[in-house]
Short mmCIF file of C-alpha atoms in Angstrom, two decimals:
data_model
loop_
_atom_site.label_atom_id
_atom_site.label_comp_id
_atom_site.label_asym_id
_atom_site.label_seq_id
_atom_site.Cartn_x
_atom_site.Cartn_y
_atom_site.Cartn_z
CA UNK A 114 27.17 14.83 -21.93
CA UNK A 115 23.71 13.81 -23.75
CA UNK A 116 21.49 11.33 -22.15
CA UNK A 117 21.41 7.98 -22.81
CA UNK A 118 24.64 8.61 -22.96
CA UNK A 119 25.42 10.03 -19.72
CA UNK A 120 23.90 6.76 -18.31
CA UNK A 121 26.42 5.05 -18.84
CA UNK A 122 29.56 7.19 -18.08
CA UNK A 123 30.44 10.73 -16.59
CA UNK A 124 33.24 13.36 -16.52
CA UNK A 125 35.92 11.97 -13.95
CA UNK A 126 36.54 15.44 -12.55
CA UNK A 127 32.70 15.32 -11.24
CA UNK A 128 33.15 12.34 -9.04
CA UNK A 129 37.27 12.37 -7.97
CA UNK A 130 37.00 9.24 -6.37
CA UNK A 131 38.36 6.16 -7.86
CA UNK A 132 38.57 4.29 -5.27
CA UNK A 133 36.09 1.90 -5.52
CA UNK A 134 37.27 1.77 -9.45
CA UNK A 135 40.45 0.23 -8.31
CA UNK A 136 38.56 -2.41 -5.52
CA UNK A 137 36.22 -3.52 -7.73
CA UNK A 138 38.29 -3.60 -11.10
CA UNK A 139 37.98 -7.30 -11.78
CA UNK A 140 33.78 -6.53 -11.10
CA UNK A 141 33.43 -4.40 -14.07
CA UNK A 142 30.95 -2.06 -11.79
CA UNK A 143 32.95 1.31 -12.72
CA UNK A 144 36.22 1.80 -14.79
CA UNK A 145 38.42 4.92 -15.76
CA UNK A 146 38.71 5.55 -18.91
CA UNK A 147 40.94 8.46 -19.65
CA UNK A 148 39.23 11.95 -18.80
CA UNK A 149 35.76 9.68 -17.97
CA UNK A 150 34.20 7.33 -15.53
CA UNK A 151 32.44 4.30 -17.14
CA UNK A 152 29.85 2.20 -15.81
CA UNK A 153 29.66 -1.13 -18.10
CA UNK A 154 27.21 -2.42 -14.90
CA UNK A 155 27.07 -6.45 -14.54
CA UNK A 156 29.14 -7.46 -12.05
CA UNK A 157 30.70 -10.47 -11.70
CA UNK A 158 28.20 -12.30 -13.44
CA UNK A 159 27.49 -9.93 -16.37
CA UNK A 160 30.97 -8.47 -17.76
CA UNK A 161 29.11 -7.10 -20.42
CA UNK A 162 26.59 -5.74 -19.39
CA UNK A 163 22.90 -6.69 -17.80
CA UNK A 164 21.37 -5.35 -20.61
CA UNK A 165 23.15 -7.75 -22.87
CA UNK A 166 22.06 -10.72 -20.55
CA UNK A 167 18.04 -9.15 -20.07
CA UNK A 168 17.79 -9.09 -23.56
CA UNK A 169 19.03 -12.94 -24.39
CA UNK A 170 17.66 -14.48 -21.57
CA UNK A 171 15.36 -12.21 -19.54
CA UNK A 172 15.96 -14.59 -16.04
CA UNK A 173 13.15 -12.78 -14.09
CA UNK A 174 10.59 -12.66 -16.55
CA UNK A 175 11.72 -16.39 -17.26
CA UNK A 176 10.90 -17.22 -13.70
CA UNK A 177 7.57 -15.25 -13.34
CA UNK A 178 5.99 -16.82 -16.34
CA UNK A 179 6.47 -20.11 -14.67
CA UNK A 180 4.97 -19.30 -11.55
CA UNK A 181 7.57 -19.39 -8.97
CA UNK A 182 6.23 -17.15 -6.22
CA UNK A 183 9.09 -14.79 -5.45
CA UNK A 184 9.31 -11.39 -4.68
CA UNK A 185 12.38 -8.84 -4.86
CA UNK A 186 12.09 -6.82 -1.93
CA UNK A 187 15.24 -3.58 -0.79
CA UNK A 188 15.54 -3.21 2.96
CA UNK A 189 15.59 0.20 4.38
CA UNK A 190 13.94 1.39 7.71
CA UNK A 191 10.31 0.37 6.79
CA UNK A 192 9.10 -3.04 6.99
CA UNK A 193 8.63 -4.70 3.70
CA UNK A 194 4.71 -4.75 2.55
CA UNK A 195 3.64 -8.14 3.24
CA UNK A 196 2.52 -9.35 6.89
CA UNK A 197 4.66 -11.76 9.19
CA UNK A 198 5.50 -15.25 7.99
CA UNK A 199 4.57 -14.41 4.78
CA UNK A 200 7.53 -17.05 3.41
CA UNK A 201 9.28 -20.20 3.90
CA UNK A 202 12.73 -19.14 2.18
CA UNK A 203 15.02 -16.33 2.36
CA UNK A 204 17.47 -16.09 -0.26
CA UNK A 205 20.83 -13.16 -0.14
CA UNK A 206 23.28 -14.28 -2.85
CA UNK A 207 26.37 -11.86 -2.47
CA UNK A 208 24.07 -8.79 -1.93
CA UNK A 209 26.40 -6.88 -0.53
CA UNK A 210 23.82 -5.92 3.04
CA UNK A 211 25.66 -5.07 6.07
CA UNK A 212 23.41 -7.15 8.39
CA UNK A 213 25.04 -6.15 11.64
CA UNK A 214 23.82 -2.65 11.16
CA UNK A 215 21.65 -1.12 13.94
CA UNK A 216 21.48 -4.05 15.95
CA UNK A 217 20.69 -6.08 13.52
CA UNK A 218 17.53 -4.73 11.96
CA UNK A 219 17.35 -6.06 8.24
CA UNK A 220 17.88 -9.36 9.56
CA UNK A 221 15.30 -9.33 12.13
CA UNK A 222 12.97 -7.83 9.30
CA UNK A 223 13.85 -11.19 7.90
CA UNK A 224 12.96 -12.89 10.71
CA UNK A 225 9.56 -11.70 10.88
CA UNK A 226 8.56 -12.58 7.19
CA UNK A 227 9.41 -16.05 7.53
CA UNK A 228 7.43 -18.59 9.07
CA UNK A 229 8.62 -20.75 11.78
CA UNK A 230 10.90 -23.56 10.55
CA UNK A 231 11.69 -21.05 7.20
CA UNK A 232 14.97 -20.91 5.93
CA UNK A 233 17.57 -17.93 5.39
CA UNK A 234 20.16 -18.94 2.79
CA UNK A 235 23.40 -16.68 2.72
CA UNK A 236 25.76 -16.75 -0.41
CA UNK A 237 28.52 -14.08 0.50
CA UNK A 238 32.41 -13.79 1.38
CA UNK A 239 31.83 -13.70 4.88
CA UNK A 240 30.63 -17.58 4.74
CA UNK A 241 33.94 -18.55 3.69
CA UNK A 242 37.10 -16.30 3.42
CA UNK A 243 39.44 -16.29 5.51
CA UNK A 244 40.87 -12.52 5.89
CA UNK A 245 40.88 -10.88 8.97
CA UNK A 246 37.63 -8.59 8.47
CA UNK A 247 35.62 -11.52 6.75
CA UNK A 248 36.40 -13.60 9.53
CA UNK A 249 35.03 -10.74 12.41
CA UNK A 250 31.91 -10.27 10.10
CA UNK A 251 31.11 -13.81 10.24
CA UNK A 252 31.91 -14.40 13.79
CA UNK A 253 29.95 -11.24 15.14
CA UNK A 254 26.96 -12.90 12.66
CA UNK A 255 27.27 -16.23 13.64
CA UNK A 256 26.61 -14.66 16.89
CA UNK A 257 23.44 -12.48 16.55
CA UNK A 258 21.78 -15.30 14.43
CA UNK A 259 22.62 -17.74 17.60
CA UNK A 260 20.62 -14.98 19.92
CA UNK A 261 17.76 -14.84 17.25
CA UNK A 262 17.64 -18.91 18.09
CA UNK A 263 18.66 -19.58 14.52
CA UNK A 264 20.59 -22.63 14.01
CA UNK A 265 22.65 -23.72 11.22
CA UNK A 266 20.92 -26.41 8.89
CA UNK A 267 23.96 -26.77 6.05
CA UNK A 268 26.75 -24.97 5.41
CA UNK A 269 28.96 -26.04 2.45
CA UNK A 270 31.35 -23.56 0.61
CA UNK A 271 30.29 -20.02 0.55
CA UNK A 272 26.66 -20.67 1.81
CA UNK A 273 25.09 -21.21 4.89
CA UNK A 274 21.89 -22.01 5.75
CA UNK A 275 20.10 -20.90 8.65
CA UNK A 276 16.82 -22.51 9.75
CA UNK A 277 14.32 -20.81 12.20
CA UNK A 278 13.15 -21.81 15.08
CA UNK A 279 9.53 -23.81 15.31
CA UNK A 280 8.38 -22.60 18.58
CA UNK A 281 9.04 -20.12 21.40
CA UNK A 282 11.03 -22.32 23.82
CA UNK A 283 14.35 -20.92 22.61
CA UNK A 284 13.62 -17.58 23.11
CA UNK A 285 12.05 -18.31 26.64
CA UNK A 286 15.23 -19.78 27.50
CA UNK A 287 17.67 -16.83 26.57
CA UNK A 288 19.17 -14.97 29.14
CA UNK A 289 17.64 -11.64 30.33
CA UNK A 290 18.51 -8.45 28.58
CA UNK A 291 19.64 -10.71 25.76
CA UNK A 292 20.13 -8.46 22.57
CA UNK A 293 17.62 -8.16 20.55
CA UNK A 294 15.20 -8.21 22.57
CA UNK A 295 11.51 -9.51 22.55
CA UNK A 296 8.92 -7.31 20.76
CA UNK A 297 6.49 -5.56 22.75
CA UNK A 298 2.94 -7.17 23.19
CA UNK A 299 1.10 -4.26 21.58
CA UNK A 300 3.37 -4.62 18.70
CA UNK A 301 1.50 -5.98 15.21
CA UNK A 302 3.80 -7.99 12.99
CA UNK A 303 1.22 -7.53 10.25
CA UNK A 304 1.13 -3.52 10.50
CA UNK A 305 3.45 -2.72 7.32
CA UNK A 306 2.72 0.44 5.27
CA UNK A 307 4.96 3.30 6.37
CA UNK A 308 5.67 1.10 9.88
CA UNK A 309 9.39 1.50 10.70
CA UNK A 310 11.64 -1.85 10.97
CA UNK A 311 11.73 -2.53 14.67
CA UNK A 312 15.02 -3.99 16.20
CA UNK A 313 13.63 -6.64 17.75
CA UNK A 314 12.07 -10.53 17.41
CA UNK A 315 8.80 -11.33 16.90
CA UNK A 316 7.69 -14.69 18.95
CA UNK A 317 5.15 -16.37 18.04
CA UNK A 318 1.50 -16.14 19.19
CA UNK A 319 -0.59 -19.58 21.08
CA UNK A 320 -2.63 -18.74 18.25
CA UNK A 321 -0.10 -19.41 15.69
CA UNK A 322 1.04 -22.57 17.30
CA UNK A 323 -1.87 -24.79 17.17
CA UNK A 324 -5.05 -24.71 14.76
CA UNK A 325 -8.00 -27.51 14.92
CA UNK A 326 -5.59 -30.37 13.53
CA UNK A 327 -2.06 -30.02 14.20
CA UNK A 328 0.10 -28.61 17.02
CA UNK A 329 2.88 -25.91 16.12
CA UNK A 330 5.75 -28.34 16.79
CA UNK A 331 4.21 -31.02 14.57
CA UNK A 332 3.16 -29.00 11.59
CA UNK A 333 5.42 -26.72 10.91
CA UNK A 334 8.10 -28.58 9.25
CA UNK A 335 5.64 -30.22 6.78
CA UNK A 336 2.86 -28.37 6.26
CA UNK A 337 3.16 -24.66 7.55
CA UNK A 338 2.47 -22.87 10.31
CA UNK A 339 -1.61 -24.47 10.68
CA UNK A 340 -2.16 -24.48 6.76
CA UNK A 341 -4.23 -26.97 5.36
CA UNK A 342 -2.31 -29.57 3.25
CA UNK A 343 -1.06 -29.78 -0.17
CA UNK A 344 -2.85 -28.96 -2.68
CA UNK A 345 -5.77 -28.28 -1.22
CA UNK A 346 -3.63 -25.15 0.74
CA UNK A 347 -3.81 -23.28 -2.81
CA UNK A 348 -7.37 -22.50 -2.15
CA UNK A 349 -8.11 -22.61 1.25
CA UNK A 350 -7.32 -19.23 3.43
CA UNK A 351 -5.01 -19.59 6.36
CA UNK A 352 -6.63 -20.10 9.68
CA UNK A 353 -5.34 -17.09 10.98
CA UNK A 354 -6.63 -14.46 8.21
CA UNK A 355 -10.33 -15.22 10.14
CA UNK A 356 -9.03 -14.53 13.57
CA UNK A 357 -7.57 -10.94 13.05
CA UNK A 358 -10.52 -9.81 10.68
CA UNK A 359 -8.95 -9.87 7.55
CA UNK A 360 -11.21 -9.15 4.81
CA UNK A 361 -11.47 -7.86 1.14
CA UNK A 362 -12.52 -4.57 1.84
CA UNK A 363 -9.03 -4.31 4.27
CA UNK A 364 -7.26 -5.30 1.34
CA UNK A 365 -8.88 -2.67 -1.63
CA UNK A 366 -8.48 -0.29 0.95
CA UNK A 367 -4.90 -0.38 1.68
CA UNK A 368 -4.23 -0.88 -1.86
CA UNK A 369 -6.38 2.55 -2.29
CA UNK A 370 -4.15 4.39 -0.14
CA UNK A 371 -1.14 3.39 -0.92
CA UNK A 372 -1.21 3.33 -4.77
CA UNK A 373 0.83 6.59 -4.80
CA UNK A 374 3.76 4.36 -3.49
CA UNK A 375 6.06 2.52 -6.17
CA UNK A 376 4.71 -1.61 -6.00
CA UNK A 377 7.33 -3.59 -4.49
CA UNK A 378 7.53 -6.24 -7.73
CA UNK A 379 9.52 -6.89 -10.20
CA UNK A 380 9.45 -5.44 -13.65
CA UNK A 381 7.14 -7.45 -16.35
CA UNK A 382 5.25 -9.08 -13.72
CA UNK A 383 1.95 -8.87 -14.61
CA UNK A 384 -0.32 -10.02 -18.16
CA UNK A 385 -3.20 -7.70 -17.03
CA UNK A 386 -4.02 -4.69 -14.77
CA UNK A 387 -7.48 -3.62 -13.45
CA UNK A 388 -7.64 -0.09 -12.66
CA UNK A 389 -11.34 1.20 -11.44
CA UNK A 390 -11.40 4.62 -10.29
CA UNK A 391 -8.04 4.08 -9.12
CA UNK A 392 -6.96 7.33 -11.31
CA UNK A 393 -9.79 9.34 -9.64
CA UNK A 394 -8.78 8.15 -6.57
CA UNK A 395 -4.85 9.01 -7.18
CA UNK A 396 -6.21 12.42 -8.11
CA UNK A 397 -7.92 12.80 -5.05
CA UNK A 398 -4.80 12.00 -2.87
CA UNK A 399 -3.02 14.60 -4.59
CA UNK A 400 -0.58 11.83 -6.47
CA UNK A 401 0.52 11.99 -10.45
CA UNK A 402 -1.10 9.96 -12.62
CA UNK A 403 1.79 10.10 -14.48
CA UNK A 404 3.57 8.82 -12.63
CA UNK A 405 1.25 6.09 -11.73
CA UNK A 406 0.93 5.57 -15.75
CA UNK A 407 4.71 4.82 -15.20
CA UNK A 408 4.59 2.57 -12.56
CA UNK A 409 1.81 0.31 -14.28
CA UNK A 410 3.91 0.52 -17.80
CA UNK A 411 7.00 -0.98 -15.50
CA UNK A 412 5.08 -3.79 -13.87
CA UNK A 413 3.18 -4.56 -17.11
CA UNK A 414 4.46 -7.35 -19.31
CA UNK A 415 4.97 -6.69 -23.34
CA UNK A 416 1.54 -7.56 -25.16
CA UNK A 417 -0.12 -7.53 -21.82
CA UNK A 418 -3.55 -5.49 -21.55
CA UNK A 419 -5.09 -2.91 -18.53
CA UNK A 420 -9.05 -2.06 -18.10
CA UNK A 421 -9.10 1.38 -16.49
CA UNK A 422 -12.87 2.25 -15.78
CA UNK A 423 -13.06 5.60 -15.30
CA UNK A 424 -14.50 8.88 -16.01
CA UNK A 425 -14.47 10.71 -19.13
CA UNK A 426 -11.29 12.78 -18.46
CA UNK A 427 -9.48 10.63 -17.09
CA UNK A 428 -9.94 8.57 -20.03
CA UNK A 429 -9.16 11.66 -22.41
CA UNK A 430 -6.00 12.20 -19.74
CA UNK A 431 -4.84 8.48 -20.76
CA UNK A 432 -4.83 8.36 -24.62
CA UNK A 433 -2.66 11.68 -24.57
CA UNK A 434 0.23 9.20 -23.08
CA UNK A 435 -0.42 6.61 -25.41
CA UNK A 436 2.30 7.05 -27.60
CA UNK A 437 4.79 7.83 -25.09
CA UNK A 438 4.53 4.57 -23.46
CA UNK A 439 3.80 2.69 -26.56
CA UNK A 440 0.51 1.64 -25.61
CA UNK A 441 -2.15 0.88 -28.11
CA UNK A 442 -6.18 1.89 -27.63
CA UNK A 443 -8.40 -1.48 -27.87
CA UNK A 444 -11.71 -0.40 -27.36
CA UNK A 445 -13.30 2.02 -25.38
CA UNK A 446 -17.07 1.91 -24.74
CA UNK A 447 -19.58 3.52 -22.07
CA UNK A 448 -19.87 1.19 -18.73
CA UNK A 449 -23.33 2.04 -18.48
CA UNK A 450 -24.50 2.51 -22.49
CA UNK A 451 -28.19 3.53 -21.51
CA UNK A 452 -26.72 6.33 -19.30
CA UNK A 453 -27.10 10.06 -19.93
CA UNK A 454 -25.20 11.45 -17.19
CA UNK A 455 -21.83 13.34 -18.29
CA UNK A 456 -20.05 12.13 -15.64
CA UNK A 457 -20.90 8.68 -16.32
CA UNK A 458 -17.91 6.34 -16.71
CA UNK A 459 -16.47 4.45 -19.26
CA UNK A 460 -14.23 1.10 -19.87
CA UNK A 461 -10.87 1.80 -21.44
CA UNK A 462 -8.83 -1.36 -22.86
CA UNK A 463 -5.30 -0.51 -23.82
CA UNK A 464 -2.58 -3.56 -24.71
CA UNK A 465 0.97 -2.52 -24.12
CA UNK A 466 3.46 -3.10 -27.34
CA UNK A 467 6.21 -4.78 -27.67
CA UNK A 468 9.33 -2.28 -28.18
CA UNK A 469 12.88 -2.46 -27.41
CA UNK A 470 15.44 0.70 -28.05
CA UNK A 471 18.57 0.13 -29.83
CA UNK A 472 22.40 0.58 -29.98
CA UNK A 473 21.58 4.42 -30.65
CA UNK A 474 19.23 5.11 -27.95
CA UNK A 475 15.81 5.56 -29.98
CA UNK A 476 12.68 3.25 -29.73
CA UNK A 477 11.96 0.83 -31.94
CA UNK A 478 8.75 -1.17 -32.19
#
C-alpha cells in the first residue's frame, strides 16, 4: 500500500484490533472496511474529514490572523515552554486527557501556567454523564481540584469551570501531608526547557502578590497579577521580568539552543521569519537543517516571507530545497557589499507559495 494512500487506511491483518473501531463507530476515527482499516479522521465534529473542514474554513489560521493570543500546547512529562502564569484561561474541550494520572501532573502543569484568579474550563463526559465510571472520574476530580484550592466558578451542562485561587491562604490552610504537595523552595516555576513536570503546586511568591500599586488580593481579578492596566499593559513589561533578570540576551539564547526542538505553535502562524546564523548555529549543535527547513515551512503562513542571513553555503544549502518546499528566491544580496572576505555573509529573502495537493495526492500550485 502506496503512500498517500496508506495514510489514510491499512491492511486489517496488521493491526487485529477492532476494538476501538466498534467504541468509537458513531466518531468516524477508524472503520473496517472489508480486508482494510480506514481512518476518515474528524471526529465528532468533522465526519468527513478535517481536511475537508481546513480547507473551507481553516479555524486556526482564522483565529491567528485576528490576533487572539492562543497557543496549542500536548502535555507529556516536560513542562510546556512558557514560564509560570503565563495565562489567564485554560481551555480542554473533550480532549480526551486522563488528568488523574500520576497524581495529577498535567493538571498541576496547568496550574502553574495560569495566573492567580485564571480560569480552567473543562468540556468532557465526565462533567455530566451519569454512568458508573464517568461518575468516579468526576468525583475523584472534583476532589484533587478541591486540594489544588480550585473552586468551581460555573458549571452548566457538560462544562465546568474552575477558577484559581488569588492568594496563598488556601493552601496554608490544608491539612499536612495533603496530596499534592507544596513545591520545594529551590524549585523555579520559570525553568522550562527539558525540565520534567513536577507533581506538585506552585504557591505564589510575596513578590508576586504585591507590586508598587496594588496588593495581590486586589489586583488580580481585574488587572493581573501586578500588571499595569489596560492598554497601556500591551507595552509595558511585567514587574516581575526586572526582578529575576530577565533580559534579551536570556531570551536569543534559549531560543539558540533549543532551535533543534520542534516550536510548540500552531501551523501557519507566522507572516515572516528572521533567521541570522541560526543555520550555522543548528550546524554547530549537530541538528538538520532540514529538518529545521521543515519546521519553519510548517509554522510559515502561505505568501509569507523569511530573511536568513547567513554564509555563503548555507545559502547555496537553501536554494537546493527550494522547490521541494515550494519556496520562491526574492533577492539575495551581500550583507556587507564592500566586503572581500569569502566567508562574508549574505541576506537571503525567500516568500513561501501558495500550494495545495489534490484528490490524487500531487502538488499543485
Amino acid at each position: 500500500m502506496k503512500w498517500p494512500k496508506s495514510r489514510d487506511e491499512v491492511w486489517q491483518v496488521n493491526i487485529p484490533h477492532t476494538h476501538l473501531a466498534h467504541e468509537k463507530s458513531d466518531q468516524n476515527w477508524m472503520v473496517v472496511k472489508g480486508d482494510k482499516i480506514v481512518f476518515p479522521g474528524g471526529g465528532t465534529h468533522f465526519h468527513y474529514g478535517a481536511d475537508k473542514y481546513i480547507a473551507l474554513l481553516a479555524n486556526i489560521q482564522f483565529a491567528l490572523e485576528r490576533g487572539i493570543p492562543a497557543y496549542l500546547g500536548v502535555l507529556g512529562t516536560k513542562r510546556l515552554p512558557y514560564p509560570s502564569r503565563s495565562f489567564e484561561f485554560a481551555h480542554c474541550s473533550r480532549c480526551r486527557i486522563d488528568w488523574l494520572q500520576r497524581d495529577g501532573i498535567l493538571l498541576l502543569e496547568l496550574d502553574r501556567l495560569l495566573r492567580p484568579g485564571g480560569y480552567f474550563a473543562y468540556s468532557s463526559p465526565e462533567a455530566y454523564a451519569q454512568d458508573e465510571e464517568d461518575l468516579r472520574i468526576w468525583k475523584e476530580m472534583s476532589a484533587l481540584v478541591e486540594r489544588m484550592c480550585w473552586k468551581i466558578a460555573a458549571k452548566k451542562n457538560q462544562t465546568v469551570i474552575w477558577v484559581k485561587p488569588l492568594t496563598n491562604d488556601c493552601y496554608l490552610k490544608r491539612e499536612p501531608g495533603t496530596r499534592p504537595p507544596l513545591c520545594r523552595s529551590d524549585d523555579d516555576p520559570d525553568a522550562v526547557w527539558g525540565v520534567p513536570m513536577e507533581a506538585c503546586i506552585t504557591p505564589y511568591s510575596e513578590r508576586e502578590c504585591s507590586d508598587f500599586r496594588f496588593t495581590c488580593a486586589e489586583n488580580q481579578r481585574d488587572e493581573g497579577s501586578g500588571l499595569a492596566p489596560w492598554p497601556s499593559r500591551l507595552t509595558t513589561p511585567p514587574p516581575r521580568l526586572a526582578d529575576f533578570g530577565i533580559s534579551t540576551d536570556m531570551f536569543e539564547k534559549d531560543m539558540v539552543n533549543n532551535v533543534c526542538e520542534a516550536f510548540s505553535t500552531y501551523p501557519r502562524t507566522y507572516d515572516l521569519l528572521h533567521a541570522w546564523t541560526v543555520f550555522s548555529d543548528v550546524e554547530k549543535k549537530g541538528c538538520s537543517g532540514q529538518d529545521l527547513l521543515i519546521e519553519m515551512d510548517r509554522i510559515l503562513r502561505p505568501t509569507g516571507f523569511i530573511i536568513v542571513r547567513d554564509r555563503k553555503p548555507v545559502i547555496d544549502f537553501i536554494k537546493r530545497h527550494l522547490t521541494a518546499l515550494h519556496w520562491e528566491s526574492v533577492a539575495v544580496e551581500d550583507a556587507e557589499p564592500n566586503s572581500d572576505s569569502e566567508d562574508g555573509e549574505m541576506v537571503f529573502v525567500i516568500q513561501k507559495k501558495m500550494w495545495l495537493i489534490d484528490e490524487s495526492g500531487k502538488d499543485s500550485a
